[in-house]
mmCIF file of C-alpha atoms in Angstrom:
data_model
loop_
_atom_site.group_PDB
_atom_site.id
_atom_site.type_symbol
_atom_site.label_atom_id
_atom_site.label_comp_id
_atom_site.label_asym_id
_atom_site.label_seq_id
_atom_site.Cartn_x
_atom_site.Cartn_y
_atom_site.Cartn_z
ATOM 1 C CA UNK R 25 -26.303 7.569 -0.415
ATOM 2 C CA UNK R 26 -30.441 8.972 -2.148
ATOM 3 C CA UNK R 27 -31.025 13.149 -2.331
ATOM 4 C CA UNK R 28 -34.739 12.756 -0.287
ATOM 5 C CA UNK R 29 -35.513 16.113 -2.252
ATOM 6 C CA UNK R 30 -34.535 15.910 -5.326
ATOM 7 C CA UNK R 31 -31.520 18.304 -5.293
ATOM 8 C CA UNK R 32 -28.601 16.771 -6.442
ATOM 9 C CA UNK R 33 -25.509 16.724 -3.609
ATOM 10 C CA UNK R 34 -22.117 19.048 -4.318
ATOM 11 C CA UNK R 35 -19.068 17.877 -3.712
ATOM 12 C CA UNK R 36 -18.517 18.647 -0.142
ATOM 13 C CA UNK R 37 -21.935 16.526 0.787
ATOM 14 C CA UNK R 38 -20.066 13.495 -1.314
ATOM 15 C CA UNK R 39 -16.504 13.642 0.772
ATOM 16 C CA UNK R 40 -18.346 15.084 4.079
ATOM 17 C CA UNK R 41 -19.732 11.170 3.404
ATOM 18 C CA UNK R 42 -17.018 9.093 2.724
ATOM 19 C CA UNK R 43 -15.319 10.550 5.570
ATOM 20 C CA UNK R 44 -18.578 9.921 8.192
ATOM 21 C CA UNK R 45 -18.417 6.136 6.431
ATOM 22 C CA UNK R 46 -14.980 6.156 7.037
ATOM 23 C CA UNK R 47 -14.753 6.776 10.740
ATOM 24 C CA UNK R 48 -18.302 4.386 10.704
ATOM 25 C CA UNK R 49 -16.381 1.451 9.355
ATOM 26 C CA UNK R 50 -13.214 2.033 11.166
ATOM 27 C CA UNK R 51 -14.991 1.994 15.363
ATOM 28 C CA UNK R 52 -16.500 -0.906 13.424
ATOM 29 C CA UNK R 53 -13.153 -2.698 12.308
ATOM 30 C CA UNK R 54 -12.128 -1.380 16.200
ATOM 31 C CA UNK R 55 -14.924 -3.226 18.243
ATOM 32 C CA UNK R 56 -14.314 -6.452 16.119
ATOM 33 C CA UNK R 57 -10.672 -5.930 17.474
ATOM 34 C CA UNK R 58 -8.618 -4.885 14.446
ATOM 35 C CA UNK R 59 -5.244 -3.162 14.679
ATOM 36 C CA UNK R 60 -5.681 0.369 16.329
ATOM 37 C CA UNK R 61 -4.289 3.455 14.111
ATOM 38 C CA UNK R 62 -2.273 6.364 14.094
ATOM 39 C CA UNK R 63 -3.316 9.329 13.952
ATOM 40 C CA UNK R 64 -1.360 10.036 10.705
ATOM 41 C CA UNK R 65 -2.170 5.782 9.702
ATOM 42 C CA UNK R 66 -6.119 6.902 9.588
ATOM 43 C CA UNK R 67 -5.638 10.172 7.795
ATOM 44 C CA UNK R 68 -3.826 8.613 5.241
ATOM 45 C CA UNK R 69 -5.914 5.705 4.789
ATOM 46 C CA UNK R 70 -8.664 8.369 3.975
ATOM 47 C CA UNK R 71 -6.919 10.702 2.246
ATOM 48 C CA UNK R 72 -5.996 7.377 -0.474
ATOM 49 C CA UNK R 73 -9.929 6.968 0.410
ATOM 50 C CA UNK R 74 -10.469 10.666 -1.156
ATOM 51 C CA UNK R 75 -8.257 10.813 -3.388
ATOM 52 C CA UNK R 76 -9.260 7.987 -4.993
ATOM 53 C CA UNK R 77 -13.046 9.224 -5.430
ATOM 54 C CA UNK R 78 -12.098 12.745 -7.116
ATOM 55 C CA UNK R 79 -10.266 10.475 -10.228
ATOM 56 C CA UNK R 80 -11.659 7.856 -10.339
ATOM 57 C CA UNK R 81 -15.036 8.253 -10.248
ATOM 58 C CA UNK R 82 -15.924 8.099 -13.681
ATOM 59 C CA UNK R 83 -15.133 4.597 -12.696
ATOM 60 C CA UNK R 84 -16.408 4.556 -8.689
ATOM 61 C CA UNK R 85 -19.724 6.047 -10.609
ATOM 62 C CA UNK R 86 -20.530 2.983 -13.051
ATOM 63 C CA UNK R 87 -19.440 0.179 -10.944
ATOM 64 C CA UNK R 88 -22.337 -2.554 -10.976
ATOM 65 C CA UNK R 89 -21.744 -4.637 -8.441
ATOM 66 C CA UNK R 90 -19.165 -3.617 -5.945
ATOM 67 C CA UNK R 91 -17.305 -5.810 -3.449
ATOM 68 C CA UNK R 92 -17.985 -9.185 -5.799
ATOM 69 C CA UNK R 93 -17.107 -12.052 -3.038
ATOM 70 C CA UNK R 94 -15.251 -14.740 -5.682
ATOM 71 C CA UNK R 95 -14.802 -17.978 -4.388
ATOM 72 C CA UNK R 96 -13.496 -21.044 -5.630
ATOM 73 C CA UNK R 97 -13.889 -24.322 -3.847
ATOM 74 C CA UNK R 98 -12.516 -27.701 -2.759
ATOM 75 C CA UNK R 99 -8.784 -27.214 -4.621
ATOM 76 C CA UNK R 100 -6.465 -29.365 -3.815
ATOM 77 C CA UNK R 101 -2.481 -28.597 -3.201
ATOM 78 C CA UNK R 102 0.122 -31.369 -4.879
ATOM 79 C CA UNK R 103 0.553 -33.185 -1.552
ATOM 80 C CA UNK R 104 -3.687 -33.553 -1.687
ATOM 81 C CA UNK R 105 -5.130 -30.908 0.816
ATOM 82 C CA UNK R 106 -7.860 -29.553 0.201
ATOM 83 C CA UNK R 107 -7.898 -25.477 0.183
ATOM 84 C CA UNK R 108 -9.685 -22.664 -1.486
ATOM 85 C CA UNK R 109 -9.610 -19.452 -3.129
ATOM 86 C CA UNK R 110 -11.286 -16.239 -2.317
ATOM 87 C CA UNK R 111 -11.255 -12.661 -3.615
ATOM 88 C CA UNK R 112 -13.417 -9.505 -3.656
ATOM 89 C CA UNK R 113 -13.698 -7.065 -6.957
ATOM 90 C CA UNK R 114 -15.863 -4.907 -8.543
ATOM 91 C CA UNK R 115 -16.901 -5.201 -11.525
ATOM 92 C CA UNK R 116 -19.158 -2.330 -14.121
ATOM 93 C CA UNK R 117 -21.199 -4.351 -16.624
ATOM 94 C CA UNK R 118 -22.618 -1.785 -19.515
ATOM 95 C CA UNK R 119 -22.774 -1.497 -23.639
ATOM 96 C CA UNK R 120 -22.713 -5.144 -23.675
ATOM 97 C CA UNK R 121 -19.244 -5.541 -21.619
ATOM 98 C CA UNK R 122 -18.094 -6.892 -18.425
ATOM 99 C CA UNK R 123 -14.703 -4.820 -16.467
ATOM 100 C CA UNK R 124 -13.202 -6.666 -13.656
ATOM 101 C CA UNK R 125 -11.315 -4.246 -10.885
ATOM 102 C CA UNK R 126 -9.640 -5.579 -8.184
ATOM 103 C CA UNK R 127 -8.259 -2.480 -5.656
ATOM 104 C CA UNK R 128 -5.438 -2.007 -4.382
ATOM 105 C CA UNK R 129 -3.844 -0.254 -1.138
ATOM 106 C CA UNK R 130 -0.060 -0.444 -3.709
ATOM 107 C CA UNK R 131 2.122 1.678 -4.949
ATOM 108 C CA UNK R 132 1.246 2.589 -8.926
ATOM 109 C CA UNK R 133 5.144 1.667 -10.382
ATOM 110 C CA UNK R 134 4.842 -1.226 -7.936
ATOM 111 C CA UNK R 135 1.925 -2.295 -9.837
ATOM 112 C CA UNK R 136 3.144 -1.563 -13.799
ATOM 113 C CA UNK R 137 6.548 -3.086 -12.293
ATOM 114 C CA UNK R 138 5.088 -6.347 -11.671
ATOM 115 C CA UNK R 139 2.445 -7.338 -13.865
ATOM 116 C CA UNK R 140 2.668 -10.745 -13.960
ATOM 117 C CA UNK R 141 2.251 -11.460 -10.055
ATOM 118 C CA UNK R 142 -1.704 -9.393 -10.416
ATOM 119 C CA UNK R 143 -2.105 -11.874 -13.429
ATOM 120 C CA UNK R 144 -1.518 -14.219 -11.605
ATOM 121 C CA UNK R 145 -4.567 -12.759 -8.961
ATOM 122 C CA UNK R 146 -6.451 -11.829 -11.765
ATOM 123 C CA UNK R 147 -7.092 -14.617 -13.643
ATOM 124 C CA UNK R 148 -8.230 -16.797 -11.094
ATOM 125 C CA UNK R 149 -11.103 -13.575 -10.444
ATOM 126 C CA UNK R 150 -11.763 -13.801 -13.898
ATOM 127 C CA UNK R 151 -12.286 -17.995 -13.988
ATOM 128 C CA UNK R 152 -13.971 -17.835 -11.193
ATOM 129 C CA UNK R 153 -16.376 -15.127 -12.520
ATOM 130 C CA UNK R 154 -16.579 -17.114 -15.401
ATOM 131 C CA UNK R 155 -17.749 -20.199 -13.934
ATOM 132 C CA UNK R 156 -20.557 -18.009 -11.563
ATOM 133 C CA UNK R 157 -22.137 -16.336 -13.961
ATOM 134 C CA UNK R 158 -21.302 -17.637 -17.870
ATOM 135 C CA UNK R 159 -20.516 -14.843 -18.250
ATOM 136 C CA UNK R 160 -17.717 -13.506 -20.839
ATOM 137 C CA UNK R 161 -14.778 -10.750 -19.067
ATOM 138 C CA UNK R 162 -13.892 -8.274 -21.698
ATOM 139 C CA UNK R 163 -10.848 -6.571 -19.421
ATOM 140 C CA UNK R 164 -9.445 -7.083 -16.146
ATOM 141 C CA UNK R 165 -7.532 -3.701 -14.436
ATOM 142 C CA UNK R 166 -5.742 -2.884 -10.856
ATOM 143 C CA UNK R 167 -6.540 1.182 -9.451
ATOM 144 C CA UNK R 168 -3.922 1.088 -7.384
ATOM 145 C CA UNK R 169 -5.223 3.903 -4.686
ATOM 146 C CA UNK R 170 -1.568 4.383 -2.941
ATOM 147 C CA UNK R 171 -0.222 7.822 -3.997
ATOM 148 C CA UNK R 172 2.587 9.366 -5.007
ATOM 149 C CA UNK R 173 5.519 11.679 -3.457
ATOM 150 C CA UNK R 174 3.954 14.755 -5.063
ATOM 151 C CA UNK R 175 0.307 14.693 -4.055
ATOM 152 C CA UNK R 176 1.268 13.763 -0.340
ATOM 153 C CA UNK R 177 3.632 16.467 -1.233
ATOM 154 C CA UNK R 178 0.564 19.304 -1.588
ATOM 155 C CA UNK R 179 -1.414 17.508 0.699
ATOM 156 C CA UNK R 180 1.222 18.643 3.089
ATOM 157 C CA UNK R 181 1.833 21.990 1.847
ATOM 158 C CA UNK R 182 -1.790 22.234 1.373
ATOM 159 C CA UNK R 183 -2.081 23.165 -1.918
ATOM 160 C CA UNK R 184 -5.125 23.091 -3.628
ATOM 161 C CA UNK R 185 -3.720 23.669 -6.913
ATOM 162 C CA UNK R 186 -0.513 21.933 -6.739
ATOM 163 C CA UNK R 187 -2.565 19.022 -5.652
ATOM 164 C CA UNK R 188 -4.892 19.743 -8.286
ATOM 165 C CA UNK R 189 -2.100 19.777 -11.002
ATOM 166 C CA UNK R 190 -0.952 16.336 -9.449
ATOM 167 C CA UNK R 191 -3.943 14.106 -9.338
ATOM 168 C CA UNK R 192 -4.848 14.872 -13.648
ATOM 169 C CA UNK R 193 -0.797 13.892 -13.859
ATOM 170 C CA UNK R 194 -1.896 10.573 -11.411
ATOM 171 C CA UNK R 195 -3.211 7.766 -12.989
ATOM 172 C CA UNK R 196 -3.820 5.136 -10.688
ATOM 173 C CA UNK R 197 -5.262 2.603 -13.656
ATOM 174 C CA UNK R 198 -3.316 -0.646 -15.060
ATOM 175 C CA UNK R 199 -5.001 -2.808 -17.596
ATOM 176 C CA UNK R 200 -3.910 -6.536 -16.661
ATOM 177 C CA UNK R 201 -4.119 -9.021 -19.368
ATOM 178 C CA UNK R 202 -6.628 -11.937 -18.646
ATOM 179 C CA UNK R 203 -4.617 -15.531 -19.990
ATOM 180 C CA UNK R 204 -6.985 -18.281 -19.743
ATOM 181 C CA UNK R 205 -4.339 -20.231 -19.723
ATOM 182 C CA UNK R 206 -2.767 -20.196 -16.493
ATOM 183 C CA UNK R 207 -5.473 -20.505 -14.448
ATOM 184 C CA UNK R 208 -4.706 -23.566 -13.405
ATOM 185 C CA UNK R 209 -0.559 -23.345 -12.991
ATOM 186 C CA UNK R 210 -1.841 -20.293 -10.628
ATOM 187 C CA UNK R 211 -4.418 -22.551 -9.052
ATOM 188 C CA UNK R 212 -1.392 -24.927 -8.353
ATOM 189 C CA UNK R 213 1.217 -21.974 -7.160
ATOM 190 C CA UNK R 214 -1.399 -21.868 -4.203
ATOM 191 C CA UNK R 215 -1.530 -24.969 -3.175
ATOM 192 C CA UNK R 216 2.504 -25.467 -2.970
ATOM 193 C CA UNK R 217 1.653 -21.921 -0.662
ATOM 194 C CA UNK R 218 -1.038 -24.181 1.331
ATOM 195 C CA UNK R 219 1.171 -26.662 1.402
ATOM 196 C CA UNK R 220 4.066 -24.383 2.881
ATOM 197 C CA UNK R 221 2.244 -23.553 5.219
ATOM 198 C CA UNK R 222 0.652 -25.979 6.464
ATOM 199 C CA UNK R 223 4.276 -27.649 6.649
ATOM 200 C CA UNK R 224 5.246 -25.539 8.757
ATOM 201 C CA UNK R 225 8.121 -24.154 6.219
ATOM 202 C CA UNK R 226 9.236 -20.348 6.284
ATOM 203 C CA UNK R 227 12.223 -20.136 4.671
ATOM 204 C CA UNK R 228 12.449 -16.047 4.718
ATOM 205 C CA UNK R 229 14.073 -13.807 2.083
ATOM 206 C CA UNK R 230 18.011 -13.408 3.426
ATOM 207 C CA UNK R 231 18.430 -9.817 5.027
ATOM 208 C CA UNK R 232 19.895 -8.124 2.108
ATOM 209 C CA UNK R 233 16.884 -8.698 0.500
ATOM 210 C CA UNK R 234 15.258 -7.324 3.714
ATOM 211 C CA UNK R 235 17.399 -4.151 3.091
ATOM 212 C CA UNK R 236 16.557 -3.084 -0.508
ATOM 213 C CA UNK R 237 14.319 -1.415 -2.384
ATOM 214 C CA UNK R 238 11.244 -4.092 -4.034
ATOM 215 C CA UNK R 239 11.481 -3.557 -7.900
ATOM 216 C CA UNK R 240 9.623 -1.222 -9.130
ATOM 217 C CA UNK R 241 9.464 0.267 -6.250
ATOM 218 C CA UNK R 242 11.911 2.326 -3.629
ATOM 219 C CA UNK R 243 9.756 1.438 -1.239
ATOM 220 C CA UNK R 244 12.561 -1.650 0.794
ATOM 221 C CA UNK R 245 10.591 -4.891 1.460
ATOM 222 C CA UNK R 246 11.791 -4.906 5.480
ATOM 223 C CA UNK R 247 9.083 -1.613 5.896
ATOM 224 C CA UNK R 248 7.261 -2.161 3.418
ATOM 225 C CA UNK R 249 7.271 -6.373 3.362
ATOM 226 C CA UNK R 250 7.982 -6.858 7.264
ATOM 227 C CA UNK R 251 6.410 -4.471 9.483
ATOM 228 C CA UNK R 252 2.858 -5.847 8.320
ATOM 229 C CA UNK R 253 4.156 -9.939 9.478
ATOM 230 C CA UNK R 254 3.099 -10.361 12.702
ATOM 231 C CA UNK R 255 5.922 -12.781 13.683
ATOM 232 C CA UNK R 256 8.941 -10.712 12.409
ATOM 233 C CA UNK R 257 10.829 -10.556 15.969
ATOM 234 C CA UNK R 258 11.010 -14.505 15.427
ATOM 235 C CA UNK R 259 12.587 -14.245 12.233
ATOM 236 C CA UNK R 260 16.214 -14.755 11.886
ATOM 237 C CA UNK R 261 16.536 -12.187 8.621
ATOM 238 C CA UNK R 262 13.806 -9.474 10.233
ATOM 239 C CA UNK R 263 16.409 -8.975 13.378
ATOM 240 C CA UNK R 264 19.671 -9.913 11.800
ATOM 241 C CA UNK R 265 18.006 -6.665 9.845
ATOM 242 C CA UNK R 266 16.920 -4.850 12.486
ATOM 243 C CA UNK R 267 19.671 -4.615 14.472
ATOM 244 C CA UNK R 268 21.525 -3.426 11.034
ATOM 245 C CA UNK R 269 18.713 -0.754 10.697
ATOM 246 C CA UNK R 270 19.922 0.707 14.635
ATOM 247 C CA UNK R 271 23.209 0.450 14.439
ATOM 248 C CA UNK R 272 23.414 2.868 11.456
ATOM 249 C CA UNK R 273 20.271 5.149 13.541
ATOM 250 C CA UNK R 274 23.284 5.339 15.963
ATOM 251 C CA UNK R 275 26.033 5.458 13.738
ATOM 252 C CA UNK R 276 24.036 8.400 12.084
ATOM 253 C CA UNK R 277 22.783 9.841 15.003
ATOM 254 C CA UNK R 278 26.430 9.831 16.877
ATOM 255 C CA UNK R 279 28.040 11.989 13.504
ATOM 256 C CA UNK R 280 25.643 13.938 13.603
ATOM 257 C CA UNK R 281 26.450 14.627 17.196
ATOM 258 C CA UNK R 282 29.489 15.112 16.717
ATOM 259 C CA UNK R 283 29.909 17.049 13.727
ATOM 260 C CA UNK R 284 27.545 19.522 15.187
ATOM 261 C CA UNK R 285 29.697 22.926 15.635
ATOM 262 C CA UNK R 286 26.783 25.238 16.029
ATOM 263 C CA UNK R 287 26.153 28.414 14.232
ATOM 264 C CA UNK R 288 28.637 30.395 13.016
ATOM 265 C CA UNK R 289 28.670 32.418 15.941
ATOM 266 C CA UNK R 290 28.156 29.837 18.591
ATOM 267 C CA UNK R 291 31.508 28.581 16.436
ATOM 268 C CA UNK R 292 32.520 32.379 16.718
ATOM 269 C CA UNK R 293 31.827 32.982 20.395
ATOM 270 C CA UNK R 294 33.474 29.441 21.434
ATOM 271 C CA UNK R 295 37.043 30.224 19.353
ATOM 272 C CA UNK R 296 36.755 34.154 21.147
ATOM 273 C CA UNK R 297 36.354 32.743 24.525
ATOM 274 C CA UNK R 298 39.351 29.426 23.929
ATOM 275 C CA UNK R 299 42.031 33.099 23.025
ATOM 276 C CA UNK R 300 40.481 34.774 25.383
ATOM 277 C CA UNK R 301 41.398 31.904 27.939
ATOM 278 C CA UNK R 302 44.995 31.141 26.475
ATOM 279 C CA UNK R 303 45.454 35.344 26.974
ATOM 280 C CA UNK R 304 44.849 35.518 30.378
ATOM 281 C CA UNK R 305 47.011 31.812 30.822
ATOM 282 C CA UNK R 306 50.368 33.431 28.807
ATOM 283 C CA UNK R 307 48.961 36.635 31.581
ATOM 284 C CA UNK R 308 50.043 34.887 34.850
#
């Protein structure tokens, strides 16, 4: 996106460009057989991108290598299966420093509460980068683009001042310490997962786990993770969890209906009608 007349782009120009590219990319994904998104889902995804730009502009404008594809092929699992590890990251190279960023559409609280999980992945990515480019990495970090509730409420209310205040408080950058000593263990852990998949060993978490909040997050495991799984309806834990949720919904609906006496005025009208009926019966 380069100005043709020498005039710098305005903020409105940049956001219009983002919206246009988002629509084009979404159309290509649908053309390639991607799953259609609801209007709410599309708007939420677009909001994440726009808010990432507004909040992380200082980083986004300094990225020197975008969507760098990292590939570690010909790894061997504990059972002797050959597999590869692949990832995509952004790189900033400036002032003799190299920084790797992994952008995740995850909750900030969840990332902070589970930095060990992200460290494992970034350790491998950092290892691949250093092997491929023979260049030292000075820092690795995750950018968690899922915006917090305060921003969501400001967007829903259309309150621009509240949105600016919430954006100022929001810091989606989580620095992750690179530990080269853990790379081999992480690769072997990936290999163990490969063996389990190839052997058809799919042991699901319990339905209690599915119904509980994830560590460091208010999101329920079954809603956040399982709803993205294509085989969830063949999973005994998910079926049990879904059945429990349906029962709770039915009970909640029944209790709301059973305990809904209406407005005070409606209750008074019914009471008056009942008294009038009793009086008529007594008079008869």
